[in-house]
PDB file of C-alpha atoms in Angstrom:
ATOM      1  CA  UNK A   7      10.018  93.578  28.105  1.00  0.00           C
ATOM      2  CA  UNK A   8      11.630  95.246  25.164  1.00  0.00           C
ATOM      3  CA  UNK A   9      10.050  94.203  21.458  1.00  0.00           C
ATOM      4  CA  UNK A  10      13.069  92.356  20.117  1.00  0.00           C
ATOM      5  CA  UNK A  11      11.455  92.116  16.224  1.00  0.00           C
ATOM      6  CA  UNK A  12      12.815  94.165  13.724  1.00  0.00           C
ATOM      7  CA  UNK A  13      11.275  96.952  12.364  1.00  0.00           C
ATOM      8  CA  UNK A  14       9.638  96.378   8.942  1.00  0.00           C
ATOM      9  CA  UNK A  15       9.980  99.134   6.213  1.00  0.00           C
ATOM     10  CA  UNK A  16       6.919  99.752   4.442  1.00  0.00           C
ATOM     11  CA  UNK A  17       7.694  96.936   1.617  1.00  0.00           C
ATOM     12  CA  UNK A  18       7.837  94.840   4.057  1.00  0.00           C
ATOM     13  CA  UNK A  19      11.757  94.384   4.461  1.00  0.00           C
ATOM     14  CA  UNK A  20      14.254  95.097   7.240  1.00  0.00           C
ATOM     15  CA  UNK A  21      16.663  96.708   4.695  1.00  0.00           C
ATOM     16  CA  UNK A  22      17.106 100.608   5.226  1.00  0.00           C
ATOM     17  CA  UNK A  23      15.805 102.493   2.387  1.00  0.00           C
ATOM     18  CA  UNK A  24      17.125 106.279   1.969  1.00  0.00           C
ATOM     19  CA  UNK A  25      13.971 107.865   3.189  1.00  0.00           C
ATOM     20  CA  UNK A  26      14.729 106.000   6.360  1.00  0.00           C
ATOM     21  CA  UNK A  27      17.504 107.605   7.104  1.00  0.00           C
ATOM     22  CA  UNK A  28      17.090 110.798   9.014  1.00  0.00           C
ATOM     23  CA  UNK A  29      18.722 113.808   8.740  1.00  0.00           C
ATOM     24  CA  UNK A  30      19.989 115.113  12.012  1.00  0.00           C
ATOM     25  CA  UNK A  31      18.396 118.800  12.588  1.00  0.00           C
ATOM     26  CA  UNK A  32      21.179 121.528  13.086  1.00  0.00           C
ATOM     27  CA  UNK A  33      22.552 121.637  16.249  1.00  0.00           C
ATOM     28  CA  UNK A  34      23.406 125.111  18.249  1.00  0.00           C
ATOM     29  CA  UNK A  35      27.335 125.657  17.319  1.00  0.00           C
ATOM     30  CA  UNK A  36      29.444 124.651  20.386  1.00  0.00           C
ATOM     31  CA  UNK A  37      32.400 126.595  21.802  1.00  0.00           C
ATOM     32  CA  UNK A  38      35.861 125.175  20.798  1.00  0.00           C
ATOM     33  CA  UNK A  39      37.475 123.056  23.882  1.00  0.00           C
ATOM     34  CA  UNK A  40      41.069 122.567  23.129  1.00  0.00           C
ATOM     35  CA  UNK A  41      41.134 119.773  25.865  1.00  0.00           C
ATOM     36  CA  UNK A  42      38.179 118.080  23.941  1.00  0.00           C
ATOM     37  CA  UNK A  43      40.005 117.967  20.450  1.00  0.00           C
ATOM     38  CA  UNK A  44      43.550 117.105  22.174  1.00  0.00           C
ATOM     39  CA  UNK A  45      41.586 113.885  23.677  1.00  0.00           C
ATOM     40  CA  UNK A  46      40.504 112.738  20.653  1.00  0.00           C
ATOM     41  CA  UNK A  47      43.629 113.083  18.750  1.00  0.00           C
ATOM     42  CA  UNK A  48      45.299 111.496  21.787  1.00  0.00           C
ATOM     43  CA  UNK A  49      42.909 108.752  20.893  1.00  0.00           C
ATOM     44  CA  UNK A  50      43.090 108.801  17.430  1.00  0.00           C
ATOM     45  CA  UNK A  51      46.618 108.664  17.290  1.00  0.00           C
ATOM     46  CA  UNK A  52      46.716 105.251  19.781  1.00  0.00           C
ATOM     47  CA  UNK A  53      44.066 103.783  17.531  1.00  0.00           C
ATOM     48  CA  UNK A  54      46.406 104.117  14.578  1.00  0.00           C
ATOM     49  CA  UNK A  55      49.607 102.803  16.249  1.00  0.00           C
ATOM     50  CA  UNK A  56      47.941 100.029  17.619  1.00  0.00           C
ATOM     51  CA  UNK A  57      46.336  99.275  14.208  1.00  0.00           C
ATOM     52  CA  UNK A  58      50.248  99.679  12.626  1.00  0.00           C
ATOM     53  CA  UNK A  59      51.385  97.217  15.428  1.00  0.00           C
ATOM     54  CA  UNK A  60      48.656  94.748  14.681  1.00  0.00           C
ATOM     55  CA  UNK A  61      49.265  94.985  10.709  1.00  0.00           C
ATOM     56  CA  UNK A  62      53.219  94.098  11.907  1.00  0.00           C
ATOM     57  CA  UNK A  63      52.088  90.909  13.540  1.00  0.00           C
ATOM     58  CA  UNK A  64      49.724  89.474  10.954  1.00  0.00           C
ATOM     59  CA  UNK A  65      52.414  89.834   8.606  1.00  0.00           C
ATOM     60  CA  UNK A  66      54.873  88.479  10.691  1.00  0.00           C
ATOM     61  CA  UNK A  67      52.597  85.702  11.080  1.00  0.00           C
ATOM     62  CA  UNK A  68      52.894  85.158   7.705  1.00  0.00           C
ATOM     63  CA  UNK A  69      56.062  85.183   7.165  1.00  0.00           C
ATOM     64  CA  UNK A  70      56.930  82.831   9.765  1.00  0.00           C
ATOM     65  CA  UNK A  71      54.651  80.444   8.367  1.00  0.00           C
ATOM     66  CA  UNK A  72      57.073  80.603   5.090  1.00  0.00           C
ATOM     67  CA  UNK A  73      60.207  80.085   6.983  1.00  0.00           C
ATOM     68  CA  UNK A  74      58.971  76.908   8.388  1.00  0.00           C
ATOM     69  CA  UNK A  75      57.603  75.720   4.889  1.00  0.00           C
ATOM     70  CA  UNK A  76      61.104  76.451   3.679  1.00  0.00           C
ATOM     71  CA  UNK A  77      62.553  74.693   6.676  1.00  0.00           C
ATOM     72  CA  UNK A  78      60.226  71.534   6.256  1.00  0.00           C
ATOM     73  CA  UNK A  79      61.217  71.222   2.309  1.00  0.00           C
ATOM     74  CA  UNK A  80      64.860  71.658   3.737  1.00  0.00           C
ATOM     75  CA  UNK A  81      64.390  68.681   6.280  1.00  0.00           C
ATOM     76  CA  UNK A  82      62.564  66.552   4.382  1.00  0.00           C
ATOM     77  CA  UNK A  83      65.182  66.803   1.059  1.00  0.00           C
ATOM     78  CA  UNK A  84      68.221  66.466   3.647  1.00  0.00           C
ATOM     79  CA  UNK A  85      67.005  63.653   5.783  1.00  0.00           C
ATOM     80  CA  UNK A  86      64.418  61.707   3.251  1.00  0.00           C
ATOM     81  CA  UNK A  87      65.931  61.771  -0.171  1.00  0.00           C
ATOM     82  CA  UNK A  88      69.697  62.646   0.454  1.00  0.00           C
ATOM     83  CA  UNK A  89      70.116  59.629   2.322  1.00  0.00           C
ATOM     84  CA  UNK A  90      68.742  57.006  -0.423  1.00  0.00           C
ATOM     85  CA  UNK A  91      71.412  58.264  -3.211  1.00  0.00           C
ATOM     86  CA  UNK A  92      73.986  56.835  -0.709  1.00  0.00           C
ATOM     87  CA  UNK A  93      73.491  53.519  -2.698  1.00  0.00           C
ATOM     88  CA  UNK A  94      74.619  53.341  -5.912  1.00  0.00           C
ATOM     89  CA  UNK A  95      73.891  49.407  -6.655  1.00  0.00           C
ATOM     90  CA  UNK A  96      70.836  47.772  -8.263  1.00  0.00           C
ATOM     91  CA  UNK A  97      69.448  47.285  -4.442  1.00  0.00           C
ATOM     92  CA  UNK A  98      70.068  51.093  -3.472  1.00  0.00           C
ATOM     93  CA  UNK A  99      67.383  51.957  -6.896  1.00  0.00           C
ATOM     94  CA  UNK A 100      64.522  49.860  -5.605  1.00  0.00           C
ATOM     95  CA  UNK A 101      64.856  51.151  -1.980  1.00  0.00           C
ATOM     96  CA  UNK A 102      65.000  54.984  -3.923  1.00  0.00           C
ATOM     97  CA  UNK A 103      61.587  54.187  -4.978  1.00  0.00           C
ATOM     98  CA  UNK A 104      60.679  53.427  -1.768  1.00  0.00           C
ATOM     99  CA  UNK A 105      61.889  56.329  -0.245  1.00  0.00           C
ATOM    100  CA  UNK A 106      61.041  58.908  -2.830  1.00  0.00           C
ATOM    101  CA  UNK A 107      57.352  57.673  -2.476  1.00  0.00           C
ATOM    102  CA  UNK A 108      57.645  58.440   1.118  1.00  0.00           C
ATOM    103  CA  UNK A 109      59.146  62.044   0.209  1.00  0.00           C
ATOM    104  CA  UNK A 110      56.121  62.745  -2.246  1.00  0.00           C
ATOM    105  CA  UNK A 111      53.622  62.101   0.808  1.00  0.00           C
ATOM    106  CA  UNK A 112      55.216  63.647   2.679  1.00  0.00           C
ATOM    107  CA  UNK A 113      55.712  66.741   1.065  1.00  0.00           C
ATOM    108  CA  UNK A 114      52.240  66.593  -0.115  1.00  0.00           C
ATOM    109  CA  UNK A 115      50.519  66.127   3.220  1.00  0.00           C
ATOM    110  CA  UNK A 116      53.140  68.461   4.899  1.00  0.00           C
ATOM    111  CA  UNK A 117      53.795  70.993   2.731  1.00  0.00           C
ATOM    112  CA  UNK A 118      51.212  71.565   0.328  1.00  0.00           C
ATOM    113  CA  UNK A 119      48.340  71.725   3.272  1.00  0.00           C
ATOM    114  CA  UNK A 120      50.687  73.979   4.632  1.00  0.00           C
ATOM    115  CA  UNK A 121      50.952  76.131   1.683  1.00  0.00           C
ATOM    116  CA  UNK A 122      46.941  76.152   1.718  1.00  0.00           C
ATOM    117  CA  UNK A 123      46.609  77.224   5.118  1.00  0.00           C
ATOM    118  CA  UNK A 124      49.565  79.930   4.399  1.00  0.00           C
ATOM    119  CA  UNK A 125      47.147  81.580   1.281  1.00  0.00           C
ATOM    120  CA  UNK A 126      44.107  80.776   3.623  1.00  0.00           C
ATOM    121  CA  UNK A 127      45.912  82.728   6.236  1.00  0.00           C
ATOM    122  CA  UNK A 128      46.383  85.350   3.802  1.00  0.00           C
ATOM    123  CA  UNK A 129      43.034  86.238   2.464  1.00  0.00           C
ATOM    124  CA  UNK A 130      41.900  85.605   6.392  1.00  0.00           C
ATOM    125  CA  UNK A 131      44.084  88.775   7.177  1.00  0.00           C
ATOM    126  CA  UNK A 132      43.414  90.710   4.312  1.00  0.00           C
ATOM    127  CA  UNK A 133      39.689  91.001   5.225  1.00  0.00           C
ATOM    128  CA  UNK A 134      40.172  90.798   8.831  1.00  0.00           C
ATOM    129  CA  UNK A 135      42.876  93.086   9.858  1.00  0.00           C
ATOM    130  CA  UNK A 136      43.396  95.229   6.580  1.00  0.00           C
ATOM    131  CA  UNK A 137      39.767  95.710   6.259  1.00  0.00           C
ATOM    132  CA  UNK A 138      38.445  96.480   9.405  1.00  0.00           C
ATOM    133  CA  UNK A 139      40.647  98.958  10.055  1.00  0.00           C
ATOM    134  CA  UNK A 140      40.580 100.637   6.756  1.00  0.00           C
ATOM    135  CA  UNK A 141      37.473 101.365   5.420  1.00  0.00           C
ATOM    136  CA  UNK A 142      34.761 100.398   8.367  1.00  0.00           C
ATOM    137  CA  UNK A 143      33.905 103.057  10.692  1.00  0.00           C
ATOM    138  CA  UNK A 144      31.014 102.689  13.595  1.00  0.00           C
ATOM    139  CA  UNK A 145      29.447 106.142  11.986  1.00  0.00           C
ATOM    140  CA  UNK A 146      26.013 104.862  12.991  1.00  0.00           C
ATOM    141  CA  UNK A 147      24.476 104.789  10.050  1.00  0.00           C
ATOM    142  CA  UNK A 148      21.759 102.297   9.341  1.00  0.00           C
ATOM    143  CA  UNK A 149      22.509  99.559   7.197  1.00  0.00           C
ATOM    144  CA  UNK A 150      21.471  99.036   3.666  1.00  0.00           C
ATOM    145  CA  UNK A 151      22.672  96.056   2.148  1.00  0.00           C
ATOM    146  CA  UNK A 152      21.982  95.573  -2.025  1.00  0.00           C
ATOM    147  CA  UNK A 153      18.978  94.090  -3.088  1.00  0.00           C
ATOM    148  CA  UNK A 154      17.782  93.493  -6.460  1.00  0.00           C
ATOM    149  CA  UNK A 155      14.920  93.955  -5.145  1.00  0.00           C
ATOM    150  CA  UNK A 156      15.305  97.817  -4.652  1.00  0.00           C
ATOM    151  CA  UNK A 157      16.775  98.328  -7.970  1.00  0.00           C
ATOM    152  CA  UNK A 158      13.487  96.664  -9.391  1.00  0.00           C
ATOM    153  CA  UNK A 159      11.189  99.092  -7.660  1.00  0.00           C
ATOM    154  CA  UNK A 160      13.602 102.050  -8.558  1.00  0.00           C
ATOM    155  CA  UNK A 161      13.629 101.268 -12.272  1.00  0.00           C
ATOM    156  CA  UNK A 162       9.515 100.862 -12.285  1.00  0.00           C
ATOM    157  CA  UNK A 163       9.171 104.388 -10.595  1.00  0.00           C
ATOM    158  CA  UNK A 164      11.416 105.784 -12.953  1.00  0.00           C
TER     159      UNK A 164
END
């Protein structure tokens, strides 16, 4: 059965230090393989398309999401509040009251969560989609998060 525990660096943490990190020894040059290369690019190139595809979509997403906010305002004004200023007597006033209480929850339990989940939507994508694609790259290197713990030890050796 493998050992599933982590590794512990010599100050007793799992965090990668830059002595831990080994330098691969040189390799024997290989010969160029055209096929190889083409592959990759092939590759390469699908990656990116896909990854312009899926940046279309989240931000189509989006902007769906504001057409039906704009639609919902639309409804609400035309069928809510455009009907109460039918009445233009004492009687038609107190029932506007009525009605534009209705309108404000409305609008604030329609719209405004959905405004929320719209800017919720938005920072969701940003560091989903845009940053996944952008500046991570499986490179297998180990991890080595910040610690203030590490800048502690460097500034006492220095």
């Amino acid at each position: 059965m493998p050992d599933t525990e982590p590794l512990l660096a010599e100050n007793g943490t799992i965090n990668a230090q830059q002595d831990d990190v080994e330098a691969k020894p040189e390799e024997a040059e290989e010969e160029f393989d055209g096929a190889n290369v083409f592959m990759h690019q092939a590759i390469h190139t699908i990656e990116y398309c896909l990854g312009c595809i899926s940046n279309t979509a989240s931000y189509l997403r989006l902007w769906a999401l504001s057409l039906a906010h704009a639609q919902l305002s639309e409804v609400l004004w035309v069928m809510v509040m455009h009907n109460s200023f039918k009445n233009t007597n004492y009687v038609g006033s107190v029932i506007m009251v009525f009605v534009f209480a209705f309108f404000a929850i409305l609008t604030i339990s329609i719209l405004l969560i959905m405004e929320g989940l719209s800017a919720f939507l938005h920072a969701l994508r940003l560091h989903w989609v845009e940053f996944q694609n952008k500046f991570y790259s499986g490179a297998g290197y180990k991890l080595s998060p910040f610690a203030f713990a590490s800048l502690i030890s460097f500034s006492s050796t220095n």
